[in-house]
PDB file of C-alpha atoms in Angstrom:
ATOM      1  CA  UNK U   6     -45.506 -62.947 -32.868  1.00  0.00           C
ATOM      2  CA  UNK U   7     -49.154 -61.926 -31.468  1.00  0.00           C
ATOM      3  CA  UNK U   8     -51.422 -63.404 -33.148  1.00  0.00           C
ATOM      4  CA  UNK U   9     -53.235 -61.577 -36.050  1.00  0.00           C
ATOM      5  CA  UNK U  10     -50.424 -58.771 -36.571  1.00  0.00           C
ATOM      6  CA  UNK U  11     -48.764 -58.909 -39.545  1.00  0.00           C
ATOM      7  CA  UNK U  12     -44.863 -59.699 -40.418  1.00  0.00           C
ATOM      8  CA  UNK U  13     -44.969 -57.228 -43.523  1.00  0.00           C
ATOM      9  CA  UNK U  14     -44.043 -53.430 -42.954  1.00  0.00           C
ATOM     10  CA  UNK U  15     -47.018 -52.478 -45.330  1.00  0.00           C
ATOM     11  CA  UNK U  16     -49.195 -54.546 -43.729  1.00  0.00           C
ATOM     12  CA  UNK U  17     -48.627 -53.830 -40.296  1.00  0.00           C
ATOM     13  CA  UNK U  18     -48.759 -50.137 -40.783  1.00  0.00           C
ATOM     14  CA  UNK U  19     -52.298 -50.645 -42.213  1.00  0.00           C
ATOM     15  CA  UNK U  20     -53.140 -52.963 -38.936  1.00  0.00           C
ATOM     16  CA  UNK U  21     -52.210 -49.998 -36.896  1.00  0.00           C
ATOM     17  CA  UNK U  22     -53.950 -47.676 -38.769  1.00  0.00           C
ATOM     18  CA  UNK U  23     -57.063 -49.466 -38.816  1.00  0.00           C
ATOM     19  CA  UNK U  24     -56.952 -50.158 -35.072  1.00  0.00           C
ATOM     20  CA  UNK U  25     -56.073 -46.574 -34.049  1.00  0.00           C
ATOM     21  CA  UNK U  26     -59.380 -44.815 -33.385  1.00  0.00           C
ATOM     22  CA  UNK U  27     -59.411 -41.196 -34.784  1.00  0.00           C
ATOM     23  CA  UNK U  28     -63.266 -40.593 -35.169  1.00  0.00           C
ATOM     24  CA  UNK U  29     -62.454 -41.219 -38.653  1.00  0.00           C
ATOM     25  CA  UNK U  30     -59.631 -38.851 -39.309  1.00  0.00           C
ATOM     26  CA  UNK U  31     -57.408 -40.868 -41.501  1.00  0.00           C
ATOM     27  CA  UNK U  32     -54.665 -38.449 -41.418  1.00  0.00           C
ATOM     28  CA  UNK U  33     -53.969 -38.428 -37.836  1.00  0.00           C
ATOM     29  CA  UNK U  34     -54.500 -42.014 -37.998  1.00  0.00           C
ATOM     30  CA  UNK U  35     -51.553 -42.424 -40.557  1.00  0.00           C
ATOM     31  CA  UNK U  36     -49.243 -39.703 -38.677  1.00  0.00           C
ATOM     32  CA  UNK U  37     -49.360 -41.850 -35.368  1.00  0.00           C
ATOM     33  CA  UNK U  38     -48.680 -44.976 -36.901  1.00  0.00           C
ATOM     34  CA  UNK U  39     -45.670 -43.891 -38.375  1.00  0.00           C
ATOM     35  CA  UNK U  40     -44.326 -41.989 -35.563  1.00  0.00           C
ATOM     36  CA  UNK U  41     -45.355 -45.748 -33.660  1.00  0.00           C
ATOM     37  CA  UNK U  42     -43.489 -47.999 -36.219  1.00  0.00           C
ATOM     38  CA  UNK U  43     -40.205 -45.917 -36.222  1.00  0.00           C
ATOM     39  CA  UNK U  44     -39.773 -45.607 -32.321  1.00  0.00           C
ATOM     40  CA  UNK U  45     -40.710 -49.341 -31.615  1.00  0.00           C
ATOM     41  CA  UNK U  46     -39.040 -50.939 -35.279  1.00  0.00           C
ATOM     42  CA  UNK U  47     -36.980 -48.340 -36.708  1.00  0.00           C
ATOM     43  CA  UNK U  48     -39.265 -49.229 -39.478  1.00  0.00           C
ATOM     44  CA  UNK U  49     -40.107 -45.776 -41.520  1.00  0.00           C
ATOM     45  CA  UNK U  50     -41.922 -44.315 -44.153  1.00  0.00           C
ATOM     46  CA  UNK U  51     -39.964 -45.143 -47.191  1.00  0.00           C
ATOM     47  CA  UNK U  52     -39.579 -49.272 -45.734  1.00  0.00           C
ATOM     48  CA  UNK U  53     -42.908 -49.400 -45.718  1.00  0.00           C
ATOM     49  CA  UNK U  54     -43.805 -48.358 -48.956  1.00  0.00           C
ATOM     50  CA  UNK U  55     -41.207 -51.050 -50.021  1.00  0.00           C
ATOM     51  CA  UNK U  56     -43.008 -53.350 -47.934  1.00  0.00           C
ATOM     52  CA  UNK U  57     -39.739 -54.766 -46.250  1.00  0.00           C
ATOM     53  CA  UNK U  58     -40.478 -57.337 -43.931  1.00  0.00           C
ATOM     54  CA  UNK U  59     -40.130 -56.682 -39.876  1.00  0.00           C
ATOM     55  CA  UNK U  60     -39.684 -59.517 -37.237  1.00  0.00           C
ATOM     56  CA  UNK U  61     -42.030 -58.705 -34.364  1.00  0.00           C
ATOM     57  CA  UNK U  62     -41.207 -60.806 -31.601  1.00  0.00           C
ATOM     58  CA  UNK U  63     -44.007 -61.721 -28.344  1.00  0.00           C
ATOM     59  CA  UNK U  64     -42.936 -58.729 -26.475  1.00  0.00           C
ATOM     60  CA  UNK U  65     -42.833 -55.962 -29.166  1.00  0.00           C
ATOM     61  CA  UNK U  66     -46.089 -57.232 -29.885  1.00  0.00           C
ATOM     62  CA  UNK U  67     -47.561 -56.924 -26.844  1.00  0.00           C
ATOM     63  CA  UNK U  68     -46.274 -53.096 -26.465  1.00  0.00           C
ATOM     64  CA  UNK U  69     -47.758 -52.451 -29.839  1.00  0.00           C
ATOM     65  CA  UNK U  70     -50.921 -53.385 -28.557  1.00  0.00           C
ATOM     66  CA  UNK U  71     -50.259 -51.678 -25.181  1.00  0.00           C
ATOM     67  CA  UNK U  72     -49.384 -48.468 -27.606  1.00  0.00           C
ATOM     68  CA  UNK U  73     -52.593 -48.684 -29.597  1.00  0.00           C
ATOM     69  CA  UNK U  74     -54.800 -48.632 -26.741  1.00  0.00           C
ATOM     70  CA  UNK U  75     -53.469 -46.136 -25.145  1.00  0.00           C
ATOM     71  CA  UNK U  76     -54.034 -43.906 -27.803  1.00  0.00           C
ATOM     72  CA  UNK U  77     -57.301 -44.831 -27.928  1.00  0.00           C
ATOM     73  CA  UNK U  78     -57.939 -44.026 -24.227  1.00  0.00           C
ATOM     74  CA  UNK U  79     -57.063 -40.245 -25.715  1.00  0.00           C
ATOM     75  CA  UNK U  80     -53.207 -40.206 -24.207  1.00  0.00           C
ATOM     76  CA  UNK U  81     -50.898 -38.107 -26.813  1.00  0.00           C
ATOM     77  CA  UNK U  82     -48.708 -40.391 -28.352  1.00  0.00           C
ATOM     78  CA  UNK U  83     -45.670 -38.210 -27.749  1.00  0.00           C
ATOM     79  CA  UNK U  84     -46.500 -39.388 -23.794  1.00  0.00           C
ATOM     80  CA  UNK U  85     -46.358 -42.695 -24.912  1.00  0.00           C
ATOM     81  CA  UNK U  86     -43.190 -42.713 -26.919  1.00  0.00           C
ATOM     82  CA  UNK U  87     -41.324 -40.133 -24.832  1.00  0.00           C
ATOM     83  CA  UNK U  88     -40.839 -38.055 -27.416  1.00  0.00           C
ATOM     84  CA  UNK U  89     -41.867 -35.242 -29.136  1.00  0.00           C
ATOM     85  CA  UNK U  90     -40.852 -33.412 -32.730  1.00  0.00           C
ATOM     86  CA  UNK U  91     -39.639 -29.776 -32.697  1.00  0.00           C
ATOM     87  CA  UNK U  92     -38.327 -27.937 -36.061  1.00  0.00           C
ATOM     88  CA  UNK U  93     -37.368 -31.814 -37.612  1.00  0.00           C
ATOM     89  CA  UNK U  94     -35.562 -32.493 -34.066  1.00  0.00           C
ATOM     90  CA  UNK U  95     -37.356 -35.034 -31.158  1.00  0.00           C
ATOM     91  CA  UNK U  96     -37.483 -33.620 -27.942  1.00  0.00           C
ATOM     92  CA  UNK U  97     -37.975 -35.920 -24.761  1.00  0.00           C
ATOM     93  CA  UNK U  98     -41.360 -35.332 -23.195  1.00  0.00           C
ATOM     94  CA  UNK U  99     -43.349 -36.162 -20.370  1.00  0.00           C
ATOM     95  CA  UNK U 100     -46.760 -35.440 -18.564  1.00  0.00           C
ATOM     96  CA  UNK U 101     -44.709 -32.782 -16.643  1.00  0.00           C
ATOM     97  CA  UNK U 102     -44.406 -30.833 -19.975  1.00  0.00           C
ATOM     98  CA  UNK U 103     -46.504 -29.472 -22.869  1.00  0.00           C
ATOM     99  CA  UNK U 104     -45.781 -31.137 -26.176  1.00  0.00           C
ATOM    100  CA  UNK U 105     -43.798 -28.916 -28.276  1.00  0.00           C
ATOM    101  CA  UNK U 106     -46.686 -27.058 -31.543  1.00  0.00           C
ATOM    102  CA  UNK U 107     -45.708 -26.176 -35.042  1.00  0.00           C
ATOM    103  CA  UNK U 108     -46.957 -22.681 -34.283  1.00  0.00           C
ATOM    104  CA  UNK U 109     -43.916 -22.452 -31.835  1.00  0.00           C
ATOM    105  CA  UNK U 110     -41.585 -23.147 -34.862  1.00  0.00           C
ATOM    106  CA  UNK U 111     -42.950 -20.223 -36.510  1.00  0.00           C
ATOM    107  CA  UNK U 112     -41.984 -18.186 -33.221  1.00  0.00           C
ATOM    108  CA  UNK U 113     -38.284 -19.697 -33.747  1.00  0.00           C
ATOM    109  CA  UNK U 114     -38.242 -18.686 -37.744  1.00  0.00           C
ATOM    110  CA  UNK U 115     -39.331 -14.990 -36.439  1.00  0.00           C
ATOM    111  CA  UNK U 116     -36.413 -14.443 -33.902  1.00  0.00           C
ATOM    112  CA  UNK U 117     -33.541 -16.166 -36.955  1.00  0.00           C
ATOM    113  CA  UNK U 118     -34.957 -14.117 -39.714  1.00  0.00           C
ATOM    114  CA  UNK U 119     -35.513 -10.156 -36.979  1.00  0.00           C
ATOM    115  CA  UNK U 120     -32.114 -10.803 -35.408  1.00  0.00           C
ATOM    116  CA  UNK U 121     -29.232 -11.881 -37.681  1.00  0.00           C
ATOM    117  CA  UNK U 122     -26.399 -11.354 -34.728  1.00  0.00           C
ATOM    118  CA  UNK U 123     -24.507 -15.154 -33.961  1.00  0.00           C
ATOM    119  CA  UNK U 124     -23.866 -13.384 -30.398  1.00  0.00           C
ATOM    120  CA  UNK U 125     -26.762 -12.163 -28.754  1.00  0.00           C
ATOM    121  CA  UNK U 126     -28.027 -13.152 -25.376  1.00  0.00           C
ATOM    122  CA  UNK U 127     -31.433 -14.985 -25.338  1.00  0.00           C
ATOM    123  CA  UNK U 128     -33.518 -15.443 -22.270  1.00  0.00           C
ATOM    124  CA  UNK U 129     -36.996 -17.881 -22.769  1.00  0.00           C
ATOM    125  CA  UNK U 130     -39.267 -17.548 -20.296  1.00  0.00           C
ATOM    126  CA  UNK U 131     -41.453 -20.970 -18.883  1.00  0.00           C
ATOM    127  CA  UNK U 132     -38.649 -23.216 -20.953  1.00  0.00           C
ATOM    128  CA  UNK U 133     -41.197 -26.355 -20.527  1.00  0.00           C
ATOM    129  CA  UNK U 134     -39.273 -28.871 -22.863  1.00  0.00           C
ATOM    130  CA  UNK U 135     -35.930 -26.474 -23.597  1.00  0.00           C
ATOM    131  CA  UNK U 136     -37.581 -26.020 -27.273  1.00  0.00           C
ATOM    132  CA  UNK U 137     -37.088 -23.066 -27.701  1.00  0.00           C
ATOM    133  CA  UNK U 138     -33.462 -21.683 -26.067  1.00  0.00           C
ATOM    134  CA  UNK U 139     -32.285 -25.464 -27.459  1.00  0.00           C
ATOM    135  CA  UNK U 140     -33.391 -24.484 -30.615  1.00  0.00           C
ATOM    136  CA  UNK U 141     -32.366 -21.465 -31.063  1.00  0.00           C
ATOM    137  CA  UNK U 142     -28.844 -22.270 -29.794  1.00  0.00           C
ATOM    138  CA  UNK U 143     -28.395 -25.600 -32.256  1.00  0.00           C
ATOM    139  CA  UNK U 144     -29.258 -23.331 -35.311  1.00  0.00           C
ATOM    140  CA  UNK U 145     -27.526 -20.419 -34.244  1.00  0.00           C
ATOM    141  CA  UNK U 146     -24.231 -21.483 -32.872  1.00  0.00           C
ATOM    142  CA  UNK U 147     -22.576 -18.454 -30.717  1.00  0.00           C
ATOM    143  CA  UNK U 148     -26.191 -17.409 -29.001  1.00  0.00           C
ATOM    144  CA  UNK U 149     -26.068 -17.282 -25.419  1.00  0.00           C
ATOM    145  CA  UNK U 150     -29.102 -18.829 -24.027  1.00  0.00           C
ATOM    146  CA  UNK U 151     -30.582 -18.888 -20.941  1.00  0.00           C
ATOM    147  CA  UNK U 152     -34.313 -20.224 -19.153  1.00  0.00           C
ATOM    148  CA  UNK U 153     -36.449 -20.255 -16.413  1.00  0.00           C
ATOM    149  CA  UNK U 154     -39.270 -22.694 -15.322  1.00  0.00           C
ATOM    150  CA  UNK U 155     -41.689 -22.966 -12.408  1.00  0.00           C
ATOM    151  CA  UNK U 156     -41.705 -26.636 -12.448  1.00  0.00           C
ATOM    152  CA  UNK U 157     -38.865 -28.783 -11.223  1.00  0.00           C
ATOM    153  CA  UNK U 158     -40.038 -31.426 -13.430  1.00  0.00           C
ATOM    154  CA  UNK U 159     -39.952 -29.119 -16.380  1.00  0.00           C
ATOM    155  CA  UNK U 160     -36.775 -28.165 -15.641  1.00  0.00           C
ATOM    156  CA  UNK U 161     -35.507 -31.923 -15.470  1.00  0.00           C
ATOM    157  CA  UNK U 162     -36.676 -32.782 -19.056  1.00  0.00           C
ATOM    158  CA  UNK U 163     -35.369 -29.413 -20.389  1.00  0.00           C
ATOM    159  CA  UNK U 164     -31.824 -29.990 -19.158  1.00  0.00           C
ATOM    160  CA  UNK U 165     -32.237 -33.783 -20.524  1.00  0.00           C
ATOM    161  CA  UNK U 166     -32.668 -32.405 -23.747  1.00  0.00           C
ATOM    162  CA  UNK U 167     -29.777 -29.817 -23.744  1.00  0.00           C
ATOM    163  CA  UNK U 168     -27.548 -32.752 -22.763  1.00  0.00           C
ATOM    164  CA  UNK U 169     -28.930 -35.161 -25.662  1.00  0.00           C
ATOM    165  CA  UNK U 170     -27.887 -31.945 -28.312  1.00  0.00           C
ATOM    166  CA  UNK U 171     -25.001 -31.031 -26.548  1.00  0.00           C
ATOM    167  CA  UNK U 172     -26.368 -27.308 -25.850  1.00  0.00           C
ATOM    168  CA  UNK U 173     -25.154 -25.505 -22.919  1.00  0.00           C
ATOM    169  CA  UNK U 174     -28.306 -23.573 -21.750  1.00  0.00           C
ATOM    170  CA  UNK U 175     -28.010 -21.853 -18.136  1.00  0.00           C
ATOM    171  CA  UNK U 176     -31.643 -22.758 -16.597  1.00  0.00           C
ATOM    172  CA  UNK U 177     -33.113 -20.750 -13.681  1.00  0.00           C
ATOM    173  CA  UNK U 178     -36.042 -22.760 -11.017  1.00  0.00           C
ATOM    174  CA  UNK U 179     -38.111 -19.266 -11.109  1.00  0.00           C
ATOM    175  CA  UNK U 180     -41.844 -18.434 -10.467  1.00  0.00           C
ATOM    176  CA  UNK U 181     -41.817 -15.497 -13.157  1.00  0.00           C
ATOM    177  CA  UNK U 182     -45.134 -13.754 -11.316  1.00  0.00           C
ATOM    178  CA  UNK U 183     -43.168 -13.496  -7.954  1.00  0.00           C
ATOM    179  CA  UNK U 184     -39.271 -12.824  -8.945  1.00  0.00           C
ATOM    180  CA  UNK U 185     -37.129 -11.422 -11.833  1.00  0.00           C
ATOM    181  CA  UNK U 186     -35.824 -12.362 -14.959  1.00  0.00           C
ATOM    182  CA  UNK U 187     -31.970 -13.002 -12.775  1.00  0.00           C
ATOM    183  CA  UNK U 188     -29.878 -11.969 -16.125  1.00  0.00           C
ATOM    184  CA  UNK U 189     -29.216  -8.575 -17.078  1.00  0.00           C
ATOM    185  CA  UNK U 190     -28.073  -7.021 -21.015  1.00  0.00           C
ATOM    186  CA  UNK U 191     -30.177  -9.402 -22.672  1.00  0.00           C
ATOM    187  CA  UNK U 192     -31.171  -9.041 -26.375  1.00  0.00           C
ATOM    188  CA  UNK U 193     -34.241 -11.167 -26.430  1.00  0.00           C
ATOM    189  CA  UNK U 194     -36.642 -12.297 -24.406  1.00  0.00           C
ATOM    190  CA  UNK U 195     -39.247 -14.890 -25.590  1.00  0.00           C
ATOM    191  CA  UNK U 196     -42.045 -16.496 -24.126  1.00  0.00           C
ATOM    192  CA  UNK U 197     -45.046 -19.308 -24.802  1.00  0.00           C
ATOM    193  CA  UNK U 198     -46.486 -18.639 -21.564  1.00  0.00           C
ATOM    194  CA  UNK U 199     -50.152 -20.319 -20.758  1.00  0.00           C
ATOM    195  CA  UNK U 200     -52.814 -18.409 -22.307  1.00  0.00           C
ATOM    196  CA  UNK U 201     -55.925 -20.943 -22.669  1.00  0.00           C
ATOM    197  CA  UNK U 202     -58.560 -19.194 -20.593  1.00  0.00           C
ATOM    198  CA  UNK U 203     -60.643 -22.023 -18.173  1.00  0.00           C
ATOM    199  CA  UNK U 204     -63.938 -21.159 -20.129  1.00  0.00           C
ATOM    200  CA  UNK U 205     -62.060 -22.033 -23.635  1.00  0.00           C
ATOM    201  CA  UNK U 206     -61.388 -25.818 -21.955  1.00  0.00           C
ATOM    202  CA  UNK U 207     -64.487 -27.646 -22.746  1.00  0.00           C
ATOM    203  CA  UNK U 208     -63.600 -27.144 -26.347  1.00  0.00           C
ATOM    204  CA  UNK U 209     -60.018 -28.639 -26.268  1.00  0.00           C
ATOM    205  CA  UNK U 210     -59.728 -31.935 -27.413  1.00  0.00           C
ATOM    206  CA  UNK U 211     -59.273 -35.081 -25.206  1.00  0.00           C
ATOM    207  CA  UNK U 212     -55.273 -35.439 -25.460  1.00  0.00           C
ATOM    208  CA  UNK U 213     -54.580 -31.644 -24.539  1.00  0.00           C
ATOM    209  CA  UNK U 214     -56.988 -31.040 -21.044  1.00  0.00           C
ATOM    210  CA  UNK U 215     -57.262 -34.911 -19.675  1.00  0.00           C
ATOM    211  CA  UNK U 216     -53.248 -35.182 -20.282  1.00  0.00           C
ATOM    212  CA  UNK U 217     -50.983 -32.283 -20.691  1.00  0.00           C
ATOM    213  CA  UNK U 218     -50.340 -29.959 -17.342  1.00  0.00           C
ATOM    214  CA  UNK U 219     -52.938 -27.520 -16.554  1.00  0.00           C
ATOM    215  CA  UNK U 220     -50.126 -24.965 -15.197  1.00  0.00           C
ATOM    216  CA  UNK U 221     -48.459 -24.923 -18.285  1.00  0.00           C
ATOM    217  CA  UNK U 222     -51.958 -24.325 -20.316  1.00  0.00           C
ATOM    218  CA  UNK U 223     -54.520 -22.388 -18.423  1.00  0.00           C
ATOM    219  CA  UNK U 224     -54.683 -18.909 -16.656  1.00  0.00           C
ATOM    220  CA  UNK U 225     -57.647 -17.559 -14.566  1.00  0.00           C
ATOM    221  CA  UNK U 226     -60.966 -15.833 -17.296  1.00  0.00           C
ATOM    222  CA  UNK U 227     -60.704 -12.735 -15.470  1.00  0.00           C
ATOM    223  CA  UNK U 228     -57.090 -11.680 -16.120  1.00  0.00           C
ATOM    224  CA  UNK U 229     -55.938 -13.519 -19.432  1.00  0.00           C
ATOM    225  CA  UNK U 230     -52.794 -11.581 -19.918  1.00  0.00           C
ATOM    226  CA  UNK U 231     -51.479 -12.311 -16.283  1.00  0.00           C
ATOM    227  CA  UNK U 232     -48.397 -13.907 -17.457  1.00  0.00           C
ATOM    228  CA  UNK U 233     -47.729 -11.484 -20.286  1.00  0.00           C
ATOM    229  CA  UNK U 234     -48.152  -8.430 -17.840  1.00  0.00           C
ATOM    230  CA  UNK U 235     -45.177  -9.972 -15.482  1.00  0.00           C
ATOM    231  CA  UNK U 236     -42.966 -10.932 -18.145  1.00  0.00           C
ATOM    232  CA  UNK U 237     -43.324  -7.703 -20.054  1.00  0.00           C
ATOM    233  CA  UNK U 238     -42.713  -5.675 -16.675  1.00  0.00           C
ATOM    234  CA  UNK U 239     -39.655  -7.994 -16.062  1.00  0.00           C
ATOM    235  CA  UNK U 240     -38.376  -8.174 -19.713  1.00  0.00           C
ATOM    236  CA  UNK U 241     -38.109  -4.148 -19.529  1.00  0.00           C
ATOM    237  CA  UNK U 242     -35.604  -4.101 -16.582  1.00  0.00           C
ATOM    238  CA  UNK U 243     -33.414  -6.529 -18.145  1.00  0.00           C
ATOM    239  CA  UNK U 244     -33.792  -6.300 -21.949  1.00  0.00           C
ATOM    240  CA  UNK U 245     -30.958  -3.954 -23.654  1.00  0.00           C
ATOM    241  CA  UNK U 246     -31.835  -0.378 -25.479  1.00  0.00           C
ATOM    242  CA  UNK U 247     -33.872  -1.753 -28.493  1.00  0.00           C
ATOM    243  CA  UNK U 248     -33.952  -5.336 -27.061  1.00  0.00           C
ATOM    244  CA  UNK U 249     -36.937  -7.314 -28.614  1.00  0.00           C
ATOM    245  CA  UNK U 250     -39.859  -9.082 -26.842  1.00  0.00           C
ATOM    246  CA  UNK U 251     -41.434 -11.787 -28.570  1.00  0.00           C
ATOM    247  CA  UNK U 252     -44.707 -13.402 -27.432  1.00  0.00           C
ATOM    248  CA  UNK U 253     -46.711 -16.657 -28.371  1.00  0.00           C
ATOM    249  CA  UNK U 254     -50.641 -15.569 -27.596  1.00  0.00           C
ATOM    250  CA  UNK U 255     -54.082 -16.683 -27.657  1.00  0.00           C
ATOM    251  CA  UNK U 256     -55.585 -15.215 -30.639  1.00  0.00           C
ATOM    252  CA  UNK U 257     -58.309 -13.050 -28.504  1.00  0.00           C
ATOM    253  CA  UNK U 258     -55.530 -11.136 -26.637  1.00  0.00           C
ATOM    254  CA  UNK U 259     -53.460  -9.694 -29.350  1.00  0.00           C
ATOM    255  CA  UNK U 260     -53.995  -6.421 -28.552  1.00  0.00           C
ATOM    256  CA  UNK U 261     -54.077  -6.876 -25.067  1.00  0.00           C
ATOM    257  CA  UNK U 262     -50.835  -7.832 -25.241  1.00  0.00           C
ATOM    258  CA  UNK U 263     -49.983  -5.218 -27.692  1.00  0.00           C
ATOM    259  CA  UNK U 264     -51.265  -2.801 -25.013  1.00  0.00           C
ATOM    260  CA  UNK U 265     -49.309  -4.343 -22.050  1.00  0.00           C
ATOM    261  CA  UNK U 266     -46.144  -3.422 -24.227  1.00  0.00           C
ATOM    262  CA  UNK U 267     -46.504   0.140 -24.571  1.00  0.00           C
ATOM    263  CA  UNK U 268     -47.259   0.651 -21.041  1.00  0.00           C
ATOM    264  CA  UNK U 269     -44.138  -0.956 -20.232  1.00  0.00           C
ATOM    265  CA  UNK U 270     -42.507   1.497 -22.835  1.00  0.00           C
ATOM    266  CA  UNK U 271     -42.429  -0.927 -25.689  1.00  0.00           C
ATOM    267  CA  UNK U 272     -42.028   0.443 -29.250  1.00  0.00           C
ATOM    268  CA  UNK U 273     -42.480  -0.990 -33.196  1.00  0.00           C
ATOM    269  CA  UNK U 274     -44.777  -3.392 -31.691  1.00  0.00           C
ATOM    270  CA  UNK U 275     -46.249  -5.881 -34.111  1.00  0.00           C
ATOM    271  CA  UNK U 276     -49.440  -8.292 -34.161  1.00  0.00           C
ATOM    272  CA  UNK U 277     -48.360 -11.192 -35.952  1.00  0.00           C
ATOM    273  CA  UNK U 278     -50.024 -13.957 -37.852  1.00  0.00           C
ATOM    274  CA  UNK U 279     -49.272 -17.901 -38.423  1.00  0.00           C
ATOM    275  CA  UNK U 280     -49.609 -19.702 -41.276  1.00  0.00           C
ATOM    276  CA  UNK U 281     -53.510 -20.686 -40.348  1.00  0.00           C
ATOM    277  CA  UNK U 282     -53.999 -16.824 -40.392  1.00  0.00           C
ATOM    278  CA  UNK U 283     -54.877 -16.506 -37.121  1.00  0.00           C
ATOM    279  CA  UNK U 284     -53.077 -13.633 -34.507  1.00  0.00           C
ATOM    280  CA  UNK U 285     -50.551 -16.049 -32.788  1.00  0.00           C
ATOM    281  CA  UNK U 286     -47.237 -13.637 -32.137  1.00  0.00           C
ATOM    282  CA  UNK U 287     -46.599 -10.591 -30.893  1.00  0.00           C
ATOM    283  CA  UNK U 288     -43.105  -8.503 -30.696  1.00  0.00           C
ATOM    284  CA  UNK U 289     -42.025  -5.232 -29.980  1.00  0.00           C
ATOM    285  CA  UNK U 290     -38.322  -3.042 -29.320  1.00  0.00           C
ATOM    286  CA  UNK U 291     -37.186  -1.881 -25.730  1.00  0.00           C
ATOM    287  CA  UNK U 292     -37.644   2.102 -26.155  1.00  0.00           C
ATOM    288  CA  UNK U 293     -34.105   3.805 -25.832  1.00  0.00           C
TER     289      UNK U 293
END
């Protein structure tokens, strides 16, 4: 064992804890080292309030170290352990793909709870991870899904994940603001697309704009709804009579967005908030 790190579950949690810088947020502090005790040790929450004892041998030791400091050269932890959580499920992720948000969850609870039919035919736009469509499809058995990414890469960890939950998700390598959404009589269509404006970046934190892909984040200051303009546009061609839309947004846009829907003959359109209270969704209903 590395000298100085404790052999005692309680302990060592506090060691990486205390060695983890936060600027002071304890929280965060605590959240990482559990998430970096069960991936390395299988060690979790409820071992180390029992303060079982853990064998660290020289080489786990040294990647705990290795772990800590990365962290504390701002790289997301999810990057460093390869995974990421998504409605109480870990996803693999890389630096070629945004780390699944809680808000998105919300986004998944919104399409279960509007659209109680086991067969409809899903389409997510910029998959990243799979998140979503995977999701979807694990909690609502009988869903056809379907997804399209820009990104190779992207498309590599989403497929990785359908495999690891045994989904079968037909994915699509597709630039959604030059071609077509390719599948037709679909029910839903549901995007996260980027929607970070490049004047918002100086007040993301470290971890998001020094680590996680700039495609996948940021569109141009002078036409923040680019994305939601070509999916909208695409979404009507292919979306069934009364088909729903469902957006992730930056809170500024909402009724941009809302906007962009009715001109592409959108109806019942909604503004919707999350649990912070802040505009992060919006839907609306193919006209007939």
């Amino acid at each position: 064992m590395a000298q100085g790190i404790p052999d005692s579950s309680k302990k060592l949690f506090e060691f990486v804890r205390d060695n983890i810088n936060t600027d002071g947020n304890q929280r965060e502090a605590e959240a990482k080292s559990y998430l970096i005790l069960e991936h390395l040790l299988k060690v979790d929450r409820n071992d180390i309030i029992l303060d079982r004892s853990v064998t660290l041998l020289a080489e786990k030791s040294k990647t705990l170290l290795k772990y800590i400091d990365r962290i504390n050269q701002g790289e997301p932890v999810q990057y460093i352990l390869g995974e990421g959580y998504f409605y109480g499920r870990p996803f693999i992720v890389n630096s070629n793909v945004l780390i699944p948000r809680s808000e998105t969850e919300e986004l998944i609870e919104l399409i279960l709870n509007e659209n109680p039919d086991k067969r409809l035919r899903v389409f997510d736009v910029g998959t990243g991870t799979g998140c979503i469509p995977i999701t979807l499809a694990k909690e609502r058995p009988g869903l056809k899904c379907f997804a399209l990414d820009f990104s190779p890469r992207a498309l590599k960890v989403a497929r990785q994940n359908a495999e690891r939950y045994n989904v079968s998700i037909e994915f699509f390598l597709i630039d959604i603001l030059k071609e077509g959404i390719p599948v037709d009589h679909l029910d839903v269509v549901v995007s996260n697309p980027p929607y970070i404006t490049r004047k918002e970046m100086e007040h993301l934190e470290r971890t998001v704009k020094d680590f996680e892909p700039h495609t996948a984040l940021f569109i141009p200051d002078e036409d923040p709804i680019l994305f939601y303009r070509h999916i909208a546009a695409r979404a009507a061609a292919r979306l069934k009579p009364k088909g729903r839309i469902y957006f992730e947004i930056n809170e500024e846009y909402g009724a941009d967005v809302s906007k962009c829907l009715v001109e592409n003959r959108f109806q019942n359109i909604k503004i919707i908030k999350d649990i912070h209270g802040k505009d992060r969704f919006v839907r609306g209903e193919k006209s007939i």
